[in-house]
mmCIF file of C-alpha atoms in Angstrom:
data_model
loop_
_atom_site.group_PDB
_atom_site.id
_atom_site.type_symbol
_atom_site.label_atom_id
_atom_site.label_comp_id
_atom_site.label_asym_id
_atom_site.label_seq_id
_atom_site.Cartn_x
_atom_site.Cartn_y
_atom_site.Cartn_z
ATOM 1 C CA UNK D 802 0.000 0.000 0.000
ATOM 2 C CA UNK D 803 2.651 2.113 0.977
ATOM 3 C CA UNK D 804 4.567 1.735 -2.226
ATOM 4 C CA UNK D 805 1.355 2.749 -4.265
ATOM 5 C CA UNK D 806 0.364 5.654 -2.221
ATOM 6 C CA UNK D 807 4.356 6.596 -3.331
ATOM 7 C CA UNK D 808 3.240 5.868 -7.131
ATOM 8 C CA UNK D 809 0.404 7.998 -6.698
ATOM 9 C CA UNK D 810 2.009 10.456 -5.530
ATOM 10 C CA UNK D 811 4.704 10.831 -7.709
ATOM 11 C CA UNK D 812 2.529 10.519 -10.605
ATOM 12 C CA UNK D 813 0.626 13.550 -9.237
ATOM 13 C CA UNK D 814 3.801 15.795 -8.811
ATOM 14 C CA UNK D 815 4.785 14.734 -12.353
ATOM 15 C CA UNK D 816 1.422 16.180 -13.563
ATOM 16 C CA UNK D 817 1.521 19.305 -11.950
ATOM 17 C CA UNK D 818 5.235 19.837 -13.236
ATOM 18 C CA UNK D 819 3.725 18.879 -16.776
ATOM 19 C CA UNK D 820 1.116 21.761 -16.363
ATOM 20 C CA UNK D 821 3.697 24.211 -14.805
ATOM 21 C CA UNK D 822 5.954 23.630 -17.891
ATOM 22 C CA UNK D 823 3.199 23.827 -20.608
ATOM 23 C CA UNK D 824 2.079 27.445 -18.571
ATOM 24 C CA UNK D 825 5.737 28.156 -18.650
ATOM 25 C CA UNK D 826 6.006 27.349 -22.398
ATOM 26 C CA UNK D 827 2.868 29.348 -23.215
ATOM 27 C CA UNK D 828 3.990 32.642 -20.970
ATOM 28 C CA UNK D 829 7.197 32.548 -23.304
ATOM 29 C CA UNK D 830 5.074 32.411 -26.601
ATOM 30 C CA UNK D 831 3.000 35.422 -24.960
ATOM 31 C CA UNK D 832 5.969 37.391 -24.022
ATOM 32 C CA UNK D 833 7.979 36.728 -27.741
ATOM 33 C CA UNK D 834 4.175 37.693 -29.618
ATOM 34 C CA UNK D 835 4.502 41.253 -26.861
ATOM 35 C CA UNK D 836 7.768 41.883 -27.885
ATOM 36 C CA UNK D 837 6.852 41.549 -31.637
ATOM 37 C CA UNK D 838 3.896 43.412 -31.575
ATOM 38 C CA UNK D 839 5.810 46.293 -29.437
ATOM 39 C CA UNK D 840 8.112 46.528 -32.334
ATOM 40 C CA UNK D 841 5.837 46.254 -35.049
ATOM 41 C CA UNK D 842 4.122 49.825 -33.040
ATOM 42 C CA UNK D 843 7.777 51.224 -32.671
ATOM 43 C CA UNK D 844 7.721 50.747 -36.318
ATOM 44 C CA UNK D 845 4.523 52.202 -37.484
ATOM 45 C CA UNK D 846 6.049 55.446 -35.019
ATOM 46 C CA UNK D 847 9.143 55.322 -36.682
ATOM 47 C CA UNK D 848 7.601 55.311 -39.927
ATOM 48 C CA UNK D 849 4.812 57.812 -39.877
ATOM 49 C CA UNK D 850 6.375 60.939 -41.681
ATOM 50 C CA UNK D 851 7.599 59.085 -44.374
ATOM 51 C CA UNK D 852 4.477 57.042 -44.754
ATOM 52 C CA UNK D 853 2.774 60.066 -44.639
ATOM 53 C CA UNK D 854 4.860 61.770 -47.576
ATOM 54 C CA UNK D 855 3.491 58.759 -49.745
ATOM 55 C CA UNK D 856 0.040 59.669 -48.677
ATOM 56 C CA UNK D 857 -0.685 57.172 -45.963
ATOM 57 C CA UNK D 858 -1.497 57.420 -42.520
ATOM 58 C CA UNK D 859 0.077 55.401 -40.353
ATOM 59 C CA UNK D 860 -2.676 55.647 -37.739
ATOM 60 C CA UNK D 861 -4.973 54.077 -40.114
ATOM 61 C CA UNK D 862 -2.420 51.282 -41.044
ATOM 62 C CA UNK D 863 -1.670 50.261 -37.381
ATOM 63 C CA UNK D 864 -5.265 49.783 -36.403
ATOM 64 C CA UNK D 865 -5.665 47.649 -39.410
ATOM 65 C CA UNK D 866 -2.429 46.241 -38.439
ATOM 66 C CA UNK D 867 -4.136 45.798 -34.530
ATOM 67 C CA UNK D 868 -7.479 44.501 -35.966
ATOM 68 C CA UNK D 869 -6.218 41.926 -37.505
ATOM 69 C CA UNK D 870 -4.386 40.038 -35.219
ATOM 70 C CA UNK D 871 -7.097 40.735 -32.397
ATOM 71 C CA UNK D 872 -7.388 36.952 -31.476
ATOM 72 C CA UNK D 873 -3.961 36.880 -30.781
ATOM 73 C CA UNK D 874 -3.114 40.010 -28.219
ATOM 74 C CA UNK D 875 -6.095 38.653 -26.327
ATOM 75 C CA UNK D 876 -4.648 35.250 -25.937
ATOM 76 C CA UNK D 877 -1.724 37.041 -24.797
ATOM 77 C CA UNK D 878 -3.408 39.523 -22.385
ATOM 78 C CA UNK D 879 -5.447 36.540 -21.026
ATOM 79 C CA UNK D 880 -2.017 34.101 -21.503
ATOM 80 C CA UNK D 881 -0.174 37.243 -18.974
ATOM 81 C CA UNK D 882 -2.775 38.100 -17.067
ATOM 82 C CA UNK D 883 -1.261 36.684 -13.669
ATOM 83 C CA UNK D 884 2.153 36.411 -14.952
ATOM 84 C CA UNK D 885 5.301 38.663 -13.969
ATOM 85 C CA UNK D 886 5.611 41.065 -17.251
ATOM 86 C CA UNK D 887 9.571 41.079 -18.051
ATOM 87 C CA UNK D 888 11.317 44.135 -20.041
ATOM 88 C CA UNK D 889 9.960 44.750 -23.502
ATOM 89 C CA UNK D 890 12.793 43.934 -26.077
ATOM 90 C CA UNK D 891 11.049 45.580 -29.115
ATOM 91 C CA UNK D 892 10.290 49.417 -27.764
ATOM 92 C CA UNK D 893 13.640 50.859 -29.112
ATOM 93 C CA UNK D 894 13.814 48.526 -32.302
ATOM 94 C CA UNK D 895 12.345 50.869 -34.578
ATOM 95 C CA UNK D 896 13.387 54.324 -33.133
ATOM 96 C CA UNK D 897 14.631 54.996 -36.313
ATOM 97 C CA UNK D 898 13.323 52.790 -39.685
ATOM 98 C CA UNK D 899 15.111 52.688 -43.224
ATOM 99 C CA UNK D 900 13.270 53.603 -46.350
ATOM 100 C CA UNK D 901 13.313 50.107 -47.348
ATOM 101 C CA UNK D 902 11.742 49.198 -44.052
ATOM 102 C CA UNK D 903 8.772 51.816 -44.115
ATOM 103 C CA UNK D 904 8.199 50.761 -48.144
ATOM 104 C CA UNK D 905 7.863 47.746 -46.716
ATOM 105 C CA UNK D 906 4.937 48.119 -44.729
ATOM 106 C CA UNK D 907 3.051 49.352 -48.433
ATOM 107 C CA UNK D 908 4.001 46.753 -50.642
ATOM 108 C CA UNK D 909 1.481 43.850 -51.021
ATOM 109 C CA UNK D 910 -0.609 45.211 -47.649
ATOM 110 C CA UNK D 911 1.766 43.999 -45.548
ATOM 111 C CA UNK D 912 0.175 45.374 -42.483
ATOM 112 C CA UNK D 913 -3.262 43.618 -43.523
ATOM 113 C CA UNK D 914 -1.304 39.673 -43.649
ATOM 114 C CA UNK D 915 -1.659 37.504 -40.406
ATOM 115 C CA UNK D 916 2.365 37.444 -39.497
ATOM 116 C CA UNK D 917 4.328 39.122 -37.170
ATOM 117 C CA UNK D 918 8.090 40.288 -37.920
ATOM 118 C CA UNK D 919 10.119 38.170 -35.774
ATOM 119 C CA UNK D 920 7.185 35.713 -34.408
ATOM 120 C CA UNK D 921 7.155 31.928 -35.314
ATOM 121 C CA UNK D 922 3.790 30.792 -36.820
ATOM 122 C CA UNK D 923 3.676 28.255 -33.715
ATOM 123 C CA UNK D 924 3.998 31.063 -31.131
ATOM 124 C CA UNK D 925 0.914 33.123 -32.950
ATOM 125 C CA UNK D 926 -0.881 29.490 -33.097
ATOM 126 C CA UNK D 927 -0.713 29.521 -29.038
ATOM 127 C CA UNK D 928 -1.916 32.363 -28.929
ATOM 128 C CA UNK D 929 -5.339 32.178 -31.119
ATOM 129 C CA UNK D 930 -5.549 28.597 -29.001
ATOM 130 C CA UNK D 931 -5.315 30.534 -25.479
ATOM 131 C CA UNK D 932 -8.271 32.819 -26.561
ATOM 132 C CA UNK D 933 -10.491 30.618 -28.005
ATOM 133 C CA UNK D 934 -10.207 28.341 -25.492
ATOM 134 C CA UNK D 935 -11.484 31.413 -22.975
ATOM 135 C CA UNK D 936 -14.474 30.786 -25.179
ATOM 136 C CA UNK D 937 -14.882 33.758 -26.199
ATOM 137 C CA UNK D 938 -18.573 35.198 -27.826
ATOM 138 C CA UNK D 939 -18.156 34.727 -31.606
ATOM 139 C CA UNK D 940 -19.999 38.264 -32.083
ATOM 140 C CA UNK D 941 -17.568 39.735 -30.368
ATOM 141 C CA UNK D 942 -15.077 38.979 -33.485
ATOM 142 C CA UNK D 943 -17.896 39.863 -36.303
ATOM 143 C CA UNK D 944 -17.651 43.380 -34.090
ATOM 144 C CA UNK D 945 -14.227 43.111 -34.582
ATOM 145 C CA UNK D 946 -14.169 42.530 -37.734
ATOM 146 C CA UNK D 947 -17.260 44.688 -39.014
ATOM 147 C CA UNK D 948 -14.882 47.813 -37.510
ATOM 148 C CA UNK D 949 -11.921 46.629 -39.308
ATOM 149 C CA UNK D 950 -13.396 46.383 -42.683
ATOM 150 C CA UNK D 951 -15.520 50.112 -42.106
ATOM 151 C CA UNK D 952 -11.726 51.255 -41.496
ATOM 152 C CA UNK D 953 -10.162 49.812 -44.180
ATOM 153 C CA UNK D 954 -12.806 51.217 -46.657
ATOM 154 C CA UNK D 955 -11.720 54.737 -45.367
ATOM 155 C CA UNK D 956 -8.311 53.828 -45.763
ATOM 156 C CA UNK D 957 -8.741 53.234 -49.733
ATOM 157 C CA UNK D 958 -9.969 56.269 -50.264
ATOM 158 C CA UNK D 959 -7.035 57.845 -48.725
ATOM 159 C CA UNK D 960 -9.066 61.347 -48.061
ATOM 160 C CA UNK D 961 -10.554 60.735 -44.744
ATOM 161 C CA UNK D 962 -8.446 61.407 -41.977
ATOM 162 C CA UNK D 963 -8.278 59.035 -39.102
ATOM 163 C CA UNK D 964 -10.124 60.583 -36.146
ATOM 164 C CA UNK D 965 -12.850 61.101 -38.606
ATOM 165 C CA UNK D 966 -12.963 57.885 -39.861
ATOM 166 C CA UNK D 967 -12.668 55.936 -36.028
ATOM 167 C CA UNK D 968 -15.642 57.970 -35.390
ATOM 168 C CA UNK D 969 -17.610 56.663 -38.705
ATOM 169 C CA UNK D 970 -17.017 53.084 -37.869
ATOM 170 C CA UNK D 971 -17.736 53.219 -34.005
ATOM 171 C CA UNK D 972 -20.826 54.873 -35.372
ATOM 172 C CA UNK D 973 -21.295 52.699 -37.984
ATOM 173 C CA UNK D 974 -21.136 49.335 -35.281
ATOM 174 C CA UNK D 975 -23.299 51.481 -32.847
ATOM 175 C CA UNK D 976 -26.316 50.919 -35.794
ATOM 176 C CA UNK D 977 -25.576 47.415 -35.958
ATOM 177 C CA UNK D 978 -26.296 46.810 -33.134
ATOM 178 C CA UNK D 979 -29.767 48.367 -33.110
ATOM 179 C CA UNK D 980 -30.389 45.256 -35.554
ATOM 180 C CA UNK D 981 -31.243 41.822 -33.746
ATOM 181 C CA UNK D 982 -28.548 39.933 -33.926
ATOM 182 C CA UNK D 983 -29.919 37.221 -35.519
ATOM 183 C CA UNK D 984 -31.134 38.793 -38.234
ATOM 184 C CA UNK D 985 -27.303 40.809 -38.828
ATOM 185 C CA UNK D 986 -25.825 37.755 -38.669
ATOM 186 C CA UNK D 987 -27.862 36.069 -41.004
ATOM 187 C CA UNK D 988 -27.448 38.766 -43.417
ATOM 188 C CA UNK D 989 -23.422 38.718 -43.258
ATOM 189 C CA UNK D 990 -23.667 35.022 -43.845
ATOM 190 C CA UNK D 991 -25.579 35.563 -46.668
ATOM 191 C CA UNK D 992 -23.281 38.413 -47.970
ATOM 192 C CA UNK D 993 -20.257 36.532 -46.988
ATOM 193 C CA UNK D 994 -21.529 33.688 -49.025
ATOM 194 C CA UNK D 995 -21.766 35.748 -52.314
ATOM 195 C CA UNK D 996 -25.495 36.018 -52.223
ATOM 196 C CA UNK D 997 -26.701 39.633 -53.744
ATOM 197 C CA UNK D 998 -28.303 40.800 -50.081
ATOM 198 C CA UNK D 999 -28.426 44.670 -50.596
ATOM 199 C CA UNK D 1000 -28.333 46.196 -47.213
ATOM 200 C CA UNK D 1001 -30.991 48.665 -48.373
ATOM 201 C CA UNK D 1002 -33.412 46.162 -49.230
ATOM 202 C CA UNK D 1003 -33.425 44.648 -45.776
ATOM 203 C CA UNK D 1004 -36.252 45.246 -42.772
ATOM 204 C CA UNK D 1005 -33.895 46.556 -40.202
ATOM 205 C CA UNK D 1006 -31.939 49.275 -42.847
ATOM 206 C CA UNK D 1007 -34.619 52.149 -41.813
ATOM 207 C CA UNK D 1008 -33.267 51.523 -38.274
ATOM 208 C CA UNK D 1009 -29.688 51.110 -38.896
ATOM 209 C CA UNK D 1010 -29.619 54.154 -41.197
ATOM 210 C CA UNK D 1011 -31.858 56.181 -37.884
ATOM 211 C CA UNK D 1012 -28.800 55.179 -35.731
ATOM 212 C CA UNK D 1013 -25.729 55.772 -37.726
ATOM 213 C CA UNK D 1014 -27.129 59.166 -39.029
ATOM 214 C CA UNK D 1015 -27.839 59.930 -35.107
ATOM 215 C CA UNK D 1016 -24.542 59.417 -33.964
ATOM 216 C CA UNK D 1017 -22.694 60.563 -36.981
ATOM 217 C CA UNK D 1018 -23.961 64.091 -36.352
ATOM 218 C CA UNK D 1019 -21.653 64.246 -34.201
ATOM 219 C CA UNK D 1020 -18.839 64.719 -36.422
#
């Protein structure tokens, strides 16, 4: 008895130091994805003046840039949310940025794609699985996304400036949410799926159109 209450015992430890090392493995992932995204911000700063001599705004491009990858900085604030936050290695990696570096950003939307400059694919993986296994509500991301679409139609046009536009799309998901959900997200399935859903020929557009016109007044 003795000598499987000592079994049992061990193989309890050796799960706990399992789970300690797999929390230890995913703080690491958080802290590299931090570091990567506080560089990838440095760089955007670093950036702005000549982005803006092109015609872009970098404030535009970073909360694309932030939008994007939303699922992942939550798994990392929820990954570090009891953890011991170390110094940040990317702050002062972009205090100054190259042409080449800031052309970068332009060429082929670069700030739009899912990867992060100096961040294995595995690391970003561990962090998507840390948030969706918070089980997060899914309408939370089609708010996420709805904003970050709104924004990036501003951005084409390249004449709205950035405070403006924010304001649009916060208005903009405001009136959504007048509309039941059910019927919103039926419609974005719909449109998502390529079906010809005109917004204007839908029961809820009198509302929607109430809100957004409401609050964007207020510009």
């Amino acid at each position: 008895m003795r000598k499987l209450g000592l079994a049992m015992l061990c193989l309890l430890s050796s799960g706990m130091a399992f789970a300690v090392a797999n929390e230890d493995v995913r703080a690491a992932a958080a802290r590299r994805v931090a570091d990567g995204r506080e560089r990838a911000h440095a760089r955007f700063k670093a950036c702005a003046p000549e982005l803006r001599a092109q015609g872009f705004d970098a404030h535009f491009m970073e909360s694309i840039w932030e939008a994007e990858r939303f699922d992942v900085f939550e798994g990392v604030r929820l990954t570090l949310a009891n953890a011991s936050k170390g110094p940040s290695r990317g702050a002062d990696a972009f205090r100054k940025a190259s042409h080449e570096a800031c052309n970068q950003l332009i060429e082929g939307d670069a700030f739009e794609q899912a990867g992060i400059d100096g961040v294995t694919a595995a690391d970003l993986q561990a962090m998507q699985e840390a948030y969706a296994a918070s089980r997060p509500d899914p309408r939370i991301s089609r708010d996420r996304i709805l904003h970050a679409d709104c924004m990036k139609v501003n951005f084409n046009t390249h004449d709205v400036d950035y405070a403006a536009s924010r304001h649009l799309c916060d208005c903009t998901l405001t009136a959504m949410h007048a509309v039941p959900d059910d019927e919103l997200d039926s419609w974005l399935e719909l449109a998502h799926a390529g079906v010809d859903v005109p917004m204007a020929e839908q029961a809820w557009y009198g509302i929607f159109v109430d809100k957004l016109w409401a609050c964007s007044k207020t510009l």
